[in-house]
PDB file of C-alpha atoms and ligand atoms in Angstrom:
ATOM      1  CA  MET J   1      44.943  96.495  90.642  1.00 74.00           C
ATOM      2  CA  ASP J   2      43.152  92.766  90.464  1.00 94.00           C
ATOM      3  CA  ILE J   3      42.841  91.486  93.778  1.00 98.00           C
ATOM      4  CA  ILE J   4      42.039  87.781  93.371  1.00 98.00           C
ATOM      5  CA  TYR J   5      39.508  86.106  96.148  1.00 98.00           C
ATOM      6  CA  LYS J   6      39.888  82.183  97.401  1.00 98.00           C
ATOM      7  CA  HIS J   7      38.623  80.019  99.770  1.00 98.00           C
ATOM      8  CA  GLU J   8      42.360  78.759 101.163  1.00 98.00           C
ATOM      9  CA  ILE J   9      45.130  80.165 102.042  1.00 98.00           C
ATOM     10  CA  PRO J  10      48.611  78.237 103.237  1.00 98.00           C
ATOM     11  CA  ALA J  11      49.412  78.521 107.169  1.00 98.00           C
ATOM     12  CA  ALA J  12      52.641  79.995 106.605  1.00 98.00           C
ATOM     13  CA  GLU J  13      51.196  82.905 104.353  1.00 98.00           C
ATOM     14  CA  TYR J  14      48.457  82.971 107.447  1.00 98.00           C
ATOM     15  CA  ASN J  15      51.011  83.860 109.894  1.00 98.00           C
ATOM     16  CA  GLY J  16      52.770  86.163 107.756  1.00 98.00           C
ATOM     17  CA  LEU J  17      49.419  87.980 107.786  1.00 98.00           C
ATOM     18  CA  ARG J  18      48.902  87.714 111.400  1.00 98.00           C
ATOM     19  CA  THR J  19      52.522  89.238 111.537  1.00 97.00           C
ATOM     20  CA  GLY J  20      52.089  92.071 109.742  1.00 97.00           C
ATOM     21  CA  ALA J  21      49.193  92.821 111.447  1.00 96.00           C
ATOM     22  CA  GLY J  22      51.406  92.818 114.864  1.00 96.00           C
ATOM     23  CA  TRP J  23      49.220  90.036 115.896  1.00 96.00           C
ATOM     24  CA  ARG J  24      51.159  86.681 117.430  1.00 95.00           C
ATOM     25  CA  SER J  25      52.787  84.200 115.306  1.00 94.00           C
ATOM     26  CA  LEU J  26      51.386  80.699 115.052  1.00 97.00           C
ATOM     27  CA  SER J  27      52.858  77.493 115.418  1.00 98.00           C
ATOM     28  CA  LEU J  28      52.310  75.819 112.177  1.00 98.00           C
ATOM     29  CA  GLU J  29      50.725  72.911 113.220  1.00 98.00           C
ATOM     30  CA  GLN J  30      48.215  75.342 115.638  1.00 98.00           C
ATOM     31  CA  ALA J  31      47.483  77.343 112.289  1.00 98.00           C
ATOM     32  CA  GLU J  32      47.225  74.646 109.523  1.00 98.00           C
ATOM     33  CA  THR J  33      44.121  73.270 112.591  1.00 98.00           C
ATOM     34  CA  GLY J  34      42.527  75.804 112.623  1.00 98.00           C
ATOM     35  CA  LEU J  35      42.737  77.014 109.704  1.00 98.00           C
ATOM     36  CA  ARG J  36      40.981  73.109 108.085  1.00 98.00           C
ATOM     37  CA  ASN J  37      38.589  73.729 110.774  1.00 98.00           C
ATOM     38  CA  ALA J  38      37.617  76.928 109.895  1.00 98.00           C
ATOM     39  CA  SER J  39      33.221  76.787 108.475  1.00 98.00           C
ATOM     40  CA  TYR J  40      34.590  79.704 105.981  1.00 98.00           C
ATOM     41  CA  LEU J  41      37.440  81.271 104.818  1.00 98.00           C
ATOM     42  CA  ILE J  42      38.375  83.859 102.446  1.00 98.00           C
ATOM     43  CA  SER J  43      41.789  85.103 101.600  1.00 98.00           C
ATOM     44  CA  ALA J  44      42.772  87.747  99.018  1.00 98.00           C
ATOM     45  CA  TRP J  45      45.569  87.604  96.703  1.00 98.00           C
ATOM     46  CA  ASP J  46      47.508  90.018  94.836  1.00 98.00           C
ATOM     47  CA  GLY J  47      49.439  87.813  92.561  1.00 97.00           C
ATOM     48  CA  GLU J  48      51.305  85.302  94.583  1.00 97.00           C
ATOM     49  CA  ARG J  49      50.976  87.852  97.196  1.00 97.00           C
ATOM     50  CA  PRO J  50      48.382  86.854 100.135  1.00 98.00           C
ATOM     51  CA  VAL J  51      47.033  90.771 101.243  1.00 98.00           C
ATOM     52  CA  GLY J  52      44.186  89.664 103.396  1.00 98.00           C
ATOM     53  CA  VAL J  53      42.102  86.867 105.137  1.00 98.00           C
ATOM     54  CA  ALA J  54      39.172  86.533 107.232  1.00 98.00           C
ATOM     55  CA  ARG J  55      37.255  83.501 108.163  1.00 98.00           C
ATOM     56  CA  VAL J  56      33.810  81.928 110.369  1.00 98.00           C
ATOM     57  CA  ILE J  57      34.359  79.527 113.147  1.00 98.00           C
ATOM     58  CA  SER J  58      30.676  78.080 113.795  1.00 98.00           C
ATOM     59  CA  ASP J  59      28.782  75.695 115.428  1.00 98.00           C
ATOM     60  CA  ARG J  60      26.944  75.360 112.117  1.00 97.00           C
ATOM     61  CA  GLY J  61      23.535  75.384 115.088  1.00 96.00           C
ATOM     62  CA  TYR J  62      23.075  79.263 115.635  1.00 97.00           C
ATOM     63  CA  ILE J  63      26.224  80.350 116.590  1.00 98.00           C
ATOM     64  CA  TYR J  64      28.812  82.325 114.033  1.00 98.00           C
ATOM     65  CA  LEU J  65      32.424  83.889 115.245  1.00 98.00           C
ATOM     66  CA  ILE J  66      34.126  86.079 112.859  1.00 98.00           C
ATOM     67  CA  VAL J  67      37.864  86.104 113.438  1.00 98.00           C
ATOM     68  CA  ASP J  68      41.424  86.944 111.216  1.00 98.00           C
ATOM     69  CA  VAL J  69      39.800  89.495 109.448  1.00 98.00           C
ATOM     70  CA  ILE J  70      43.384  91.514 108.240  1.00 98.00           C
ATOM     71  CA  VAL J  71      44.606  93.018 105.272  1.00 98.00           C
ATOM     72  CA  ALA J  72      48.079  93.756 104.780  1.00 98.00           C
ATOM     73  CA  PRO J  73      49.166  97.232 105.587  1.00 96.00           C
ATOM     74  CA  GLU J  74      49.929  98.918 102.074  1.00 96.00           C
ATOM     75  CA  TYR J  75      46.385  97.357 100.750  1.00 98.00           C
ATOM     76  CA  GLN J  76      44.405  98.716 103.538  1.00 97.00           C
ATOM     77  CA  GLY J  77      41.684 101.535 102.373  1.00 97.00           C
ATOM     78  CA  GLN J  78      41.201  99.782  99.482  1.00 97.00           C
ATOM     79  CA  GLY J  79      38.194  97.979  99.484  1.00 98.00           C
ATOM     80  CA  ILE J  80      39.117  95.019 100.442  1.00 98.00           C
ATOM     81  CA  GLY J  81      38.132  93.814 104.071  1.00 98.00           C
ATOM     82  CA  THR J  82      34.543  95.233 102.876  1.00 98.00           C
ATOM     83  CA  ARG J  83      34.937  92.711 100.343  1.00 98.00           C
ATOM     84  CA  MET J  84      36.122  89.581 102.632  1.00 98.00           C
ATOM     85  CA  ILE J  85      33.305  90.859 105.097  1.00 98.00           C
ATOM     86  CA  SER J  86      30.733  90.922 102.342  1.00 98.00           C
ATOM     87  CA  SER J  87      31.662  87.908 101.303  1.00 98.00           C
ATOM     88  CA  ILE J  88      31.468  86.709 104.608  1.00 98.00           C
ATOM     89  CA  GLU J  89      27.913  87.667 104.624  1.00 98.00           C
ATOM     90  CA  GLU J  90      26.527  86.252 101.559  1.00 98.00           C
ATOM     91  CA  TRP J  91      27.732  82.964 103.206  1.00 98.00           C
ATOM     92  CA  LEU J  92      25.828  83.522 106.306  1.00 98.00           C
ATOM     93  CA  ALA J  93      22.587  84.713 104.701  1.00 98.00           C
ATOM     94  CA  GLN J  94      23.188  80.978 102.978  1.00 98.00           C
ATOM     95  CA  GLU J  95      23.777  79.817 106.407  1.00 98.00           C
ATOM     96  CA  LYS J  96      20.191  80.953 107.615  1.00 98.00           C
ATOM     97  CA  GLU J  97      18.247  79.651 105.202  1.00 98.00           C
ATOM     98  CA  GLY J  98      15.460  77.749 106.837  1.00 97.00           C
ATOM     99  CA  LYS J  99      16.720  78.873 110.732  1.00 98.00           C
ATOM    100  CA  PRO J 100      14.877  80.582 112.660  1.00 98.00           C
ATOM    101  CA  THR J 101      17.751  82.659 114.200  1.00 98.00           C
ATOM    102  CA  MET J 102      21.828  83.133 114.221  1.00 98.00           C
ATOM    103  CA  MET J 103      24.013  84.916 116.348  1.00 98.00           C
ATOM    104  CA  VAL J 104      27.465  86.502 114.970  1.00 98.00           C
ATOM    105  CA  TYR J 105      29.789  87.595 117.220  1.00 98.00           C
ATOM    106  CA  LEU J 106      32.968  89.249 116.427  1.00 98.00           C
ATOM    107  CA  MET J 107      35.772  90.869 118.757  1.00 96.00           C
ATOM    108  CA  ALA J 108      37.062  94.692 117.052  1.00 96.00           C
ATOM    109  CA  ALA J 109      40.417  95.248 117.672  1.00 94.00           C
ATOM    110  CA  GLU J 110      40.499  98.684 119.419  1.00 93.00           C
ATOM    111  CA  GLY J 111      39.570 101.780 116.676  1.00 95.00           C
ATOM    112  CA  LYS J 112      37.790  99.151 114.053  1.00 96.00           C
ATOM    113  CA  GLU J 113      34.353  99.507 115.486  1.00 97.00           C
ATOM    114  CA  SER J 114      33.101 101.582 112.976  1.00 97.00           C
ATOM    115  CA  PHE J 115      34.590  99.286 109.894  1.00 97.00           C
ATOM    116  CA  TYR J 116      31.783  96.585 110.929  1.00 98.00           C
ATOM    117  CA  GLU J 117      28.707  99.081 112.141  1.00 97.00           C
ATOM    118  CA  GLN J 118      28.575  99.355 108.384  1.00 97.00           C
ATOM    119  CA  PHE J 119      27.557  95.770 108.061  1.00 97.00           C
ATOM    120  CA  GLY J 120      25.170  95.620 110.959  1.00 97.00           C
ATOM    121  CA  PHE J 121      27.325  95.234 114.339  1.00 98.00           C
ATOM    122  CA  LYS J 122      26.825  96.643 117.587  1.00 96.00           C
ATOM    123  CA  ARG J 123      29.287  97.485 119.804  1.00 96.00           C
ATOM    124  CA  ARG J 124      29.137  96.039 123.372  1.00 95.00           C
ATOM    125  CA  PRO J 125      28.112  96.803 125.885  1.00 95.00           C
ATOM    126  CA  GLY J 126      25.425  98.871 123.699  1.00 93.00           C
ATOM    127  CA  GLU J 127      21.367  98.477 124.276  1.00 92.00           C
ATOM    128  CA  GLY J 128      19.641  96.296 126.995  1.00 93.00           C
ATOM    129  CA  HIS J 129      21.930  93.891 129.279  1.00 94.00           C
ATOM    130  CA  THR J 130      25.037  93.434 126.740  1.00 95.00           C
ATOM    131  CA  GLY J 131      28.321  93.845 128.795  1.00 97.00           C
ATOM    132  CA  ALA J 132      31.779  93.936 127.191  1.00 96.00           C
ATOM    133  CA  GLY J 133      33.066  91.361 125.063  1.00 95.00           C
ATOM    134  CA  MET J 134      35.984  89.287 127.034  1.00 96.00           C
ATOM    135  CA  THR J 135      38.441  87.465 126.055  1.00 96.00           C
ATOM    136  CA  LYS J 136      41.668  85.833 127.617  1.00 97.00           C
ATOM    137  CA  TRP J 137      44.900  84.221 126.209  1.00 95.00           C
ATOM    138  CA  MET J 138      46.182  80.979 127.768  1.00 96.00           C
ATOM    139  CA  ASP J 139      50.170  80.978 127.498  1.00 93.00           C
TER     140      ASP J 139
HETATM  141  C1  COA K   1      40.126  96.697 109.445  1.00 73.50           C
HETATM  142  C2  COA K   1      40.843  96.111 108.560  1.00 73.50           C
HETATM  143  C3  COA K   1      40.242  95.053 107.800  1.00 73.50           C
HETATM  144  C4  COA K   1      39.988  96.921 107.236  1.00 73.50           C
HETATM  145  O1  COA K   1      40.202  96.313 106.010  1.00 73.50           O
HETATM  146  P1  COA K   1      40.455  97.092 104.497  1.00 73.50           P
HETATM  147  O2  COA K   1      40.648  96.743 103.354  1.00 73.50           O
HETATM  148  O3  COA K   1      41.311  98.652 105.072  1.00 73.50           O
HETATM  149  O4  COA K   1      39.002  98.298 105.083  1.00 73.50           O
HETATM  150  P2  COA K   1      38.121  99.218 103.057  1.00 73.50           P
HETATM  151  O5  COA K   1      39.004  99.745 102.648  1.00 73.50           O
HETATM  152  O6  COA K   1      37.504  97.879 102.964  1.00 73.50           O
HETATM  153  O7  COA K   1      37.575  99.891 104.076  1.00 73.50           O
HETATM  154  C5  COA K   1      35.768  99.674 104.290  1.00 73.50           C
HETATM  155  C6  COA K   1      35.387 100.798 104.509  1.00 73.50           C
HETATM  156  O8  COA K   1      35.536 100.954 105.884  1.00 73.50           O
HETATM  157  C7  COA K   1      36.240 102.178 106.471  1.00 73.50           C
HETATM  158  N1  COA K   1      37.490 101.597 107.269  1.00 73.50           N
HETATM  159  C8  COA K   1      38.582 101.158 106.989  1.00 73.50           C
HETATM  160  N2  COA K   1      39.057 100.882 108.282  1.00 73.50           N
HETATM  161  C9  COA K   1      38.387 102.119 109.327  1.00 73.50           C
HETATM  162  C10 COA K   1      38.452 101.945 110.669  1.00 73.50           C
HETATM  163  N3  COA K   1      39.766 100.999 111.037  1.00 73.50           N
HETATM  164  N4  COA K   1      37.841 101.684 111.347  1.00 73.50           N
HETATM  165  C11 COA K   1      36.707 102.931 110.480  1.00 73.50           C
HETATM  166  N5  COA K   1      36.265 102.946 109.429  1.00 73.50           N
HETATM  167  C12 COA K   1      37.267 101.832 108.648  1.00 73.50           C
HETATM  168  C13 COA K   1      36.704 103.100 105.094  1.00 73.50           C
HETATM  169  O9  COA K   1      37.317 103.987 105.312  1.00 73.50           O
HETATM  170  C14 COA K   1      35.954 102.445 104.550  1.00 73.50           C
HETATM  171  O10 COA K   1      34.765 103.706 103.879  1.00 73.50           O
HETATM  172  P3  COA K   1      34.343 104.077 102.655  1.00 73.50           P
HETATM  173  O11 COA K   1      33.793 103.082 101.961  1.00 73.50           O
HETATM  174  O12 COA K   1      33.437 104.982 103.463  1.00 73.50           O
HETATM  175  O13 COA K   1      35.309 104.825 102.389  1.00 73.50           O
HETATM  176  C15 COA K   1      41.789  96.735 107.948  1.00 73.50           C
HETATM  177  O14 COA K   1      42.591  97.862 108.217  1.00 73.50           O
HETATM  178  C16 COA K   1      42.943  95.547 108.919  1.00 73.50           C
HETATM  179  O15 COA K   1      42.986  94.634 108.330  1.00 73.50           O
HETATM  180  N6  COA K   1      43.246  96.354 109.904  1.00 73.50           N
HETATM  181  C17 COA K   1      44.315  95.611 110.609  1.00 73.50           C
HETATM  182  C18 COA K   1      44.081  94.006 111.694  1.00 73.50           C
HETATM  183  C19 COA K   1      42.641  94.287 112.083  1.00 73.50           C
HETATM  184  O16 COA K   1      42.907  95.220 112.921  1.00 73.50           O
HETATM  185  N7  COA K   1      41.988  93.443 112.014  1.00 73.50           N
HETATM  186  C20 COA K   1      40.653  93.788 112.619  1.00 73.50           C
HETATM  187  C21 COA K   1      40.821  93.022 113.719  1.00 73.50           C
HETATM  188  S1  COA K   1      39.079  92.835 114.258  1.00 73.50           S
END
């Protein structure tokens, strides 16, 4: 199977990947705004069909947040997630040029931690003073 990678995805297709992963669907307006403001985005396509997405939100100073890492269920386990995170890592390496330090964050879904550990991410809480990551939905 030939998977093509792009740096864009329409909001409706992005929402389709979200709901396919059991995540909330967003209003098209919210989704479009979020996609437009991503610092980096990669999407995976099987022909016309979107099968994966991942993006980075950043202040472009030192904070980088990896979000929305999704591979369509029937395409999981074929290296698409790895390819998308590797592409993000390459972009992060470019961003790092000339910067003494950067912090890359992500919130792993339950059971997905080891997928990210292979890229060097550490679980929280972990060593030192790290506490749990925290989030809240505002509905
Ligand atoms: C997590 C996810 C993005 C991984 O993408 P994927 O394309 O299935 O992963 P890959 O095929 O690239 O797998 C790469 C490696 O990670 C491992 N891996 C994949 N999913 C894993 C998981 N949930 N836990 C631990 N390891 C995992 C694979 O075994 C593989 O290892 P190998 O190369 O030694 O065989 C995908 O399962 C997914 O979209 N899940 C639903 C949405 C979700 O939970 N996203 C994460 C939010 S933080």
